[in-house]
Amino acid sequence: MHSRFTLTLATLFLSAATTYAHLSEDSGVHRRHPGEEYMLERREPILARDDSCVDPDPANTVTDRMNIALNSSGDGYVLSLCPGRQYIITAPILFAAPNQEISTQGYPTGDDRATLVVDGPVFNGTGHTTAVDGTCPKCSGVKLRNIQINGTRLGAPPTNGGANIEMGGANSGQLIEYVRSYDPRSWSCLHVQEGGLKCNNATVKNNDIGPCGSDEFQQWADGISMACANSFVLNNLIDNPTDGGIVLFGAPGTRVENNTIWIHNQTLLGGINMVDYDPWQGDYTGVVVTNNTIAGGFATDTVDEDSDSKGTNSEDVIIKIGIAIGPRTWFGDRYKNNVSTSGIVINNQLTGAFGYGIAMTSARNFTVEQNTLVGNTSFIGSRGPNCSSSDQTPNPAPFVIDFNTISSSTTQFDFSSVPDGDSLTCVMPPNGGDYWPFGGNPNPSSSAIPVSVPEPSTVPSGRGSSAGRTAGIVIGVITGVAVLAVAVWFIRKWAISRSAPRSRFRRSEYMASKEWL
């Protein structure tokens, strides 16, 4: 009934507005439709683009050719790579001006994305490690889209240098999307730098990251390393990282949502880490980590005749800490009494095998609530050779907290208090045995996603009374009528004004072309 009443009113109002428009046109004054002059003038796009893609052959000149093109073409240039082709590069490809873009022609999202292959020299532990660098002083607004980065470590020890992708710097508005980055020679698949604490508003979304690094001691690598303030890390798939799946180096104001992190044949130190004191001095103000799924190891054998709930894992892999909060969790007393402050960790899901689901120490003014275990889980592991003899390493458990180093924080009720929460990544997974839960991804050589990707967080359903919902409908109808009345007033004003001289008015090109998340 409400919708029929609203539709009737809308019809009446629109009819009245149309009458005014016809009356105005009868005055004999003829003008183009508003904005028509503008549409006729804009025959070319704002950013000129060459539809041809860069030929990867000859390989011995392609690095220089791409860098010369970026360096000489200025603001808004698009370096378009050919679908399905490999680009053997011997030095980083460097963004050089605002709003430039590197992407695959046609924006494919699968294997048809062009691949940059890191192939520069390495000597004595240092050398070429970075494929793309977007940290130049004029690199605001640059975009890295729909390509693949092969870091080509190929089982070698790590090389000193930057990540596969280095972005950020003293810039704002950068975008990394639909990028696959894997096998970095150095410490991370993707790093967004803080730029002297001036980096702002980077977006990292819809990427597939990993594998990253080796789980051999000190040969680890991150999936996504984020240090840029007020940024977004959304809808990324991070497969088989070894150091941190997503590492937040402070990055105040950043939102980390709807990402999936999982392992299948390598142990991961931490799924999501909020432990680094530098470079923001532990400031996590406004950081929200929500609605992410973290999947530890699962049994790789088949369910036996006894229908046991757990089995063996051929690689003995776990995630040591699902979500780590506070520097002491990771570094022990290295940073003395320094703490992580003012972050929010809410409504995340953990499944599979872990040492600890969430571990929290040395934190102030944190909120950690509504994080849950889903599917089958195990909490396994024991003191490893790197555990301090003076630390009381707690037994594996879903949620552990050291209240001795926590202040002014709100936490969910199912945390277990431990007397010492220092250096928890020293725990080691069991060496064999029926400890891993069945479910998830049973094939250690598969990169299939072991759990469904969560939907973006919404207001919980079933809240509020029926009276409240009824009132909401009534208010909505009234609001709709009011909006229609205002719209008719503007239409009438526009119709009358058509017969009078008017100045040119152009809508902001920024608003017309802005991309929203």
JSON list of N, CA, C and O in Angstrom, two decimals, residues 6 37 59 69 84-85 101 113 133 167 226 233 279 284 289 321 359 363 378 380 404 422 441 454 456 462-463 489 494:
[
{"chain": "A", "resi": 6, "resn": "THR", "atom": "N", "xyz": [3.06, 6.08, -2.78]},
{"chain": "A", "resi": 6, "resn": "THR", "atom": "CA", "xyz": [4.25, 6.85, -3.16]},
{"chain": "A", "resi": 6, "resn": "THR", "atom": "C", "xyz": [4.33, 7.00, -4.68]},
{"chain": "A", "resi": 6, "resn": "THR", "atom": "O", "xyz": [4.65, 8.06, -5.21]},
{"chain": "A", "resi": 37, "resn": "GLU", "atom": "N", "xyz": [27.20, 20.90, -24.67]},
{"chain": "A", "resi": 37, "resn": "GLU", "atom": "CA", "xyz": [28.42, 21.51, -25.17]},
{"chain": "A", "resi": 37, "resn": "GLU", "atom": "C", "xyz": [29.64, 20.79, -24.61]},
{"chain": "A", "resi": 37, "resn": "GLU", "atom": "O", "xyz": [30.61, 20.51, -25.30]},
{"chain": "A", "resi": 59, "resn": "ALA", "atom": "N", "xyz": [64.14, -9.31, -25.00]},
{"chain": "A", "resi": 59, "resn": "ALA", "atom": "CA", "xyz": [64.16, -9.29, -23.54]},
{"chain": "A", "resi": 59, "resn": "ALA", "atom": "C", "xyz": [65.29, -8.43, -22.99]},
{"chain": "A", "resi": 59, "resn": "ALA", "atom": "O", "xyz": [65.17, -7.85, -21.91]},
{"chain": "A", "resi": 69, "resn": "ALA", "atom": "N", "xyz": [59.66, 4.69, -21.03]},
{"chain": "A", "resi": 69, "resn": "ALA", "atom": "CA", "xyz": [58.28, 5.09, -21.32]},
{"chain": "A", "resi": 69, "resn": "ALA", "atom": "C", "xyz": [57.63, 5.75, -20.11]},
{"chain": "A", "resi": 69, "resn": "ALA", "atom": "O", "xyz": [56.98, 6.80, -20.23]},
{"chain": "A", "resi": 84, "resn": "GLY", "atom": "N", "xyz": [49.13, -12.62, -21.30]},
{"chain": "A", "resi": 84, "resn": "GLY", "atom": "CA", "xyz": [49.76, -13.92, -21.39]},
{"chain": "A", "resi": 84, "resn": "GLY", "atom": "C", "xyz": [51.25, -13.93, -21.65]},
{"chain": "A", "resi": 84, "resn": "GLY", "atom": "O", "xyz": [51.84, -15.00, -21.80]},
{"chain": "A", "resi": 85, "resn": "ARG", "atom": "N", "xyz": [51.89, -12.77, -21.68]},
{"chain": "A", "resi": 85, "resn": "ARG", "atom": "CA", "xyz": [53.32, -12.71, -22.00]},
{"chain": "A", "resi": 85, "resn": "ARG", "atom": "C", "xyz": [54.16, -12.53, -20.75]},
{"chain": "A", "resi": 85, "resn": "ARG", "atom": "O", "xyz": [53.72, -11.96, -19.75]},
{"chain": "A", "resi": 101, "resn": "GLU", "atom": "N", "xyz": [49.89, 4.23, -14.55]},
{"chain": "A", "resi": 101, "resn": "GLU", "atom": "CA", "xyz": [49.34, 2.89, -14.34]},
{"chain": "A", "resi": 101, "resn": "GLU", "atom": "C", "xyz": [50.19, 1.86, -15.06]},
{"chain": "A", "resi": 101, "resn": "GLU", "atom": "O", "xyz": [50.67, 2.10, -16.18]},
{"chain": "A", "resi": 113, "resn": "ARG", "atom": "N", "xyz": [46.98, -12.67, -17.28]},
{"chain": "A", "resi": 113, "resn": "ARG", "atom": "CA", "xyz": [47.70, -11.47, -16.86]},
{"chain": "A", "resi": 113, "resn": "ARG", "atom": "C", "xyz": [49.17, -11.59, -17.25]},
{"chain": "A", "resi": 113, "resn": "ARG", "atom": "O", "xyz": [49.78, -12.65, -17.11]},
{"chain": "A", "resi": 133, "resn": "ASP", "atom": "N", "xyz": [58.34, -0.54, -8.44]},
{"chain": "A", "resi": 133, "resn": "ASP", "atom": "CA", "xyz": [58.56, 0.42, -7.36]},
{"chain": "A", "resi": 133, "resn": "ASP", "atom": "C", "xyz": [57.71, 1.67, -7.62]},
{"chain": "A", "resi": 133, "resn": "ASP", "atom": "O", "xyz": [57.87, 2.33, -8.64]},
{"chain": "A", "resi": 167, "resn": "MET", "atom": "N", "xyz": [55.50, -0.14, -2.81]},
{"chain": "A", "resi": 167, "resn": "MET", "atom": "CA", "xyz": [54.62, 0.99, -3.09]},
{"chain": "A", "resi": 167, "resn": "MET", "atom": "C", "xyz": [54.61, 1.91, -1.88]},
{"chain": "A", "resi": 167, "resn": "MET", "atom": "O", "xyz": [55.30, 1.69, -0.89]},
{"chain": "A", "resi": 226, "resn": "MET", "atom": "N", "xyz": [51.90, -3.75, 5.43]},
{"chain": "A", "resi": 226, "resn": "MET", "atom": "CA", "xyz": [51.23, -2.46, 5.28]},
{"chain": "A", "resi": 226, "resn": "MET", "atom": "C", "xyz": [51.68, -1.47, 6.36]},
{"chain": "A", "resi": 226, "resn": "MET", "atom": "O", "xyz": [51.52, -1.73, 7.55]},
{"chain": "A", "resi": 233, "resn": "VAL", "atom": "N", "xyz": [42.90, -2.78, 3.12]},
{"chain": "A", "resi": 233, "resn": "VAL", "atom": "CA", "xyz": [43.39, -4.09, 2.68]},
{"chain": "A", "resi": 233, "resn": "VAL", "atom": "C", "xyz": [42.15, -4.97, 2.63]},
{"chain": "A", "resi": 233, "resn": "VAL", "atom": "O", "xyz": [41.66, -5.45, 3.65]},
{"chain": "A", "resi": 279, "resn": "PRO", "atom": "N", "xyz": [57.23, 1.68, 12.32]},
{"chain": "A", "resi": 279, "resn": "PRO", "atom": "CA", "xyz": [57.73, 3.05, 12.44]},
{"chain": "A", "resi": 279, "resn": "PRO", "atom": "C", "xyz": [56.78, 4.02, 13.14]},
{"chain": "A", "resi": 279, "resn": "PRO", "atom": "O", "xyz": [57.11, 5.18, 13.33]},
{"chain": "A", "resi": 284, "resn": "TYR", "atom": "N", "xyz": [48.22, 2.11, 16.64]},
{"chain": "A", "resi": 284, "resn": "TYR", "atom": "CA", "xyz": [47.23, 1.43, 15.80]},
{"chain": "A", "resi": 284, "resn": "TYR", "atom": "C", "xyz": [45.87, 2.11, 15.91]},
{"chain": "A", "resi": 284, "resn": "TYR", "atom": "O", "xyz": [44.83, 1.48, 15.69]},
{"chain": "A", "resi": 289, "resn": "VAL", "atom": "N", "xyz": [40.51, -4.58, 12.20]},
{"chain": "A", "resi": 289, "resn": "VAL", "atom": "CA", "xyz": [40.74, -5.88, 11.57]},
{"chain": "A", "resi": 289, "resn": "VAL", "atom": "C", "xyz": [39.47, -6.68, 11.77]},
{"chain": "A", "resi": 289, "resn": "VAL", "atom": "O", "xyz": [39.13, -7.07, 12.88]},
{"chain": "A", "resi": 321, "resn": "ILE", "atom": "N", "xyz": [50.56, -18.38, 15.40]},
{"chain": "A", "resi": 321, "resn": "ILE", "atom": "CA", "xyz": [49.63, -17.45, 16.03]},
{"chain": "A", "resi": 321, "resn": "ILE", "atom": "C", "xyz": [48.68, -16.94, 14.94]},
{"chain": "A", "resi": 321, "resn": "ILE", "atom": "O", "xyz": [49.12, -16.36, 13.95]},
{"chain": "A", "resi": 359, "resn": "ALA", "atom": "N", "xyz": [46.76, -14.29, 20.30]},
{"chain": "A", "resi": 359, "resn": "ALA", "atom": "CA", "xyz": [47.65, -14.07, 21.46]},
{"chain": "A", "resi": 359, "resn": "ALA", "atom": "C", "xyz": [47.81, -12.57, 21.65]},
{"chain": "A", "resi": 359, "resn": "ALA", "atom": "O", "xyz": [48.11, -11.84, 20.70]},
{"chain": "A", "resi": 363, "resn": "ALA", "atom": "N", "xyz": [49.66, -4.48, 25.26]},
{"chain": "A", "resi": 363, "resn": "ALA", "atom": "CA", "xyz": [48.72, -3.68, 24.48]},
{"chain": "A", "resi": 363, "resn": "ALA", "atom": "C", "xyz": [47.92, -2.77, 25.41]},
{"chain": "A", "resi": 363, "resn": "ALA", "atom": "O", "xyz": [47.65, -3.10, 26.57]},
{"chain": "A", "resi": 378, "resn": "SER", "atom": "N", "xyz": [42.37, -27.38, 15.85]},
{"chain": "A", "resi": 378, "resn": "SER", "atom": "CA", "xyz": [43.30, -27.99, 16.81]},
{"chain": "A", "resi": 378, "resn": "SER", "atom": "C", "xyz": [44.25, -26.92, 17.29]},
{"chain": "A", "resi": 378, "resn": "SER", "atom": "O", "xyz": [44.61, -26.01, 16.53]},
{"chain": "A", "resi": 380, "resn": "ILE", "atom": "N", "xyz": [47.91, -27.00, 18.86]},
{"chain": "A", "resi": 380, "resn": "ILE", "atom": "CA", "xyz": [48.96, -27.99, 19.07]},
{"chain": "A", "resi": 380, "resn": "ILE", "atom": "C", "xyz": [50.32, -27.32, 19.02]},
{"chain": "A", "resi": 380, "resn": "ILE", "atom": "O", "xyz": [50.47, -26.21, 18.54]},
{"chain": "A", "resi": 404, "resn": "ASN", "atom": "N", "xyz": [49.26, -9.12, 32.70]},
{"chain": "A", "resi": 404, "resn": "ASN", "atom": "CA", "xyz": [50.31, -8.32, 33.34]},
{"chain": "A", "resi": 404, "resn": "ASN", "atom": "C", "xyz": [50.77, -7.16, 32.47]},
{"chain": "A", "resi": 404, "resn": "ASN", "atom": "O", "xyz": [51.31, -6.17, 32.98]},
{"chain": "A", "resi": 422, "resn": "ASP", "atom": "N", "xyz": [55.40, -13.93, 26.24]},
{"chain": "A", "resi": 422, "resn": "ASP", "atom": "CA", "xyz": [56.51, -13.44, 25.42]},
{"chain": "A", "resi": 422, "resn": "ASP", "atom": "C", "xyz": [56.94, -14.47, 24.37]},
{"chain": "A", "resi": 422, "resn": "ASP", "atom": "O", "xyz": [56.97, -15.68, 24.64]},
{"chain": "A", "resi": 441, "resn": "ASN", "atom": "N", "xyz": [41.54, -28.00, 3.39]},
{"chain": "A", "resi": 441, "resn": "ASN", "atom": "CA", "xyz": [42.25, -28.40, 2.19]},
{"chain": "A", "resi": 441, "resn": "ASN", "atom": "C", "xyz": [43.12, -29.62, 2.49]},
{"chain": "A", "resi": 441, "resn": "ASN", "atom": "O", "xyz": [44.17, -29.51, 3.11]},
{"chain": "A", "resi": 454, "resn": "PRO", "atom": "N", "xyz": [34.64, -14.97, 3.39]},
{"chain": "A", "resi": 454, "resn": "PRO", "atom": "CA", "xyz": [33.52, -14.36, 4.11]},
{"chain": "A", "resi": 454, "resn": "PRO", "atom": "C", "xyz": [32.94, -13.19, 3.35]},
{"chain": "A", "resi": 454, "resn": "PRO", "atom": "O", "xyz": [33.62, -12.52, 2.58]},
{"chain": "A", "resi": 456, "resn": "PRO", "atom": "N", "xyz": [31.42, -9.37, 3.21]},
{"chain": "A", "resi": 456, "resn": "PRO", "atom": "CA", "xyz": [31.71, -8.16, 3.98]},
{"chain": "A", "resi": 456, "resn": "PRO", "atom": "C", "xyz": [30.78, -8.03, 5.16]},
{"chain": "A", "resi": 456, "resn": "PRO", "atom": "O", "xyz": [29.63, -8.45, 5.12]},
{"chain": "A", "resi": 462, "resn": "GLY", "atom": "N", "xyz": [18.02, -9.92, 12.55]},
{"chain": "A", "resi": 462, "resn": "GLY", "atom": "CA", "xyz": [17.22, -10.32, 13.68]},
{"chain": "A", "resi": 462, "resn": "GLY", "atom": "C", "xyz": [17.23, -9.35, 14.83]},
{"chain": "A", "resi": 462, "resn": "GLY", "atom": "O", "xyz": [16.68, -9.62, 15.89]},
{"chain": "A", "resi": 463, "resn": "ARG", "atom": "N", "xyz": [17.86, -8.21, 14.67]},
{"chain": "A", "resi": 463, "resn": "ARG", "atom": "CA", "xyz": [17.90, -7.23, 15.74]},
{"chain": "A", "resi": 463, "resn": "ARG", "atom": "C", "xyz": [16.73, -6.25, 15.59]},
{"chain": "A", "resi": 463, "resn": "ARG", "atom": "O", "xyz": [16.33, -5.90, 14.49]},
{"chain": "A", "resi": 489, "resn": "TRP", "atom": "N", "xyz": [10.63, 20.59, -7.01]},
{"chain": "A", "resi": 489, "resn": "TRP", "atom": "CA", "xyz": [10.99, 22.01, -6.91]},
{"chain": "A", "resi": 489, "resn": "TRP", "atom": "C", "xyz": [12.20, 22.33, -7.77]},
{"chain": "A", "resi": 489, "resn": "TRP", "atom": "O", "xyz": [12.21, 23.32, -8.49]},
{"chain": "A", "resi": 494, "resn": "TRP", "atom": "N", "xyz": [14.70, 24.38, -12.76]},
{"chain": "A", "resi": 494, "resn": "TRP", "atom": "CA", "xyz": [15.53, 24.14, -13.95]},
{"chain": "A", "resi": 494, "resn": "TRP", "atom": "C", "xyz": [14.77, 24.46, -15.22]},
{"chain": "A", "resi": 494, "resn": "TRP", "atom": "O", "xyz": [15.26, 25.09, -16.15]}
]
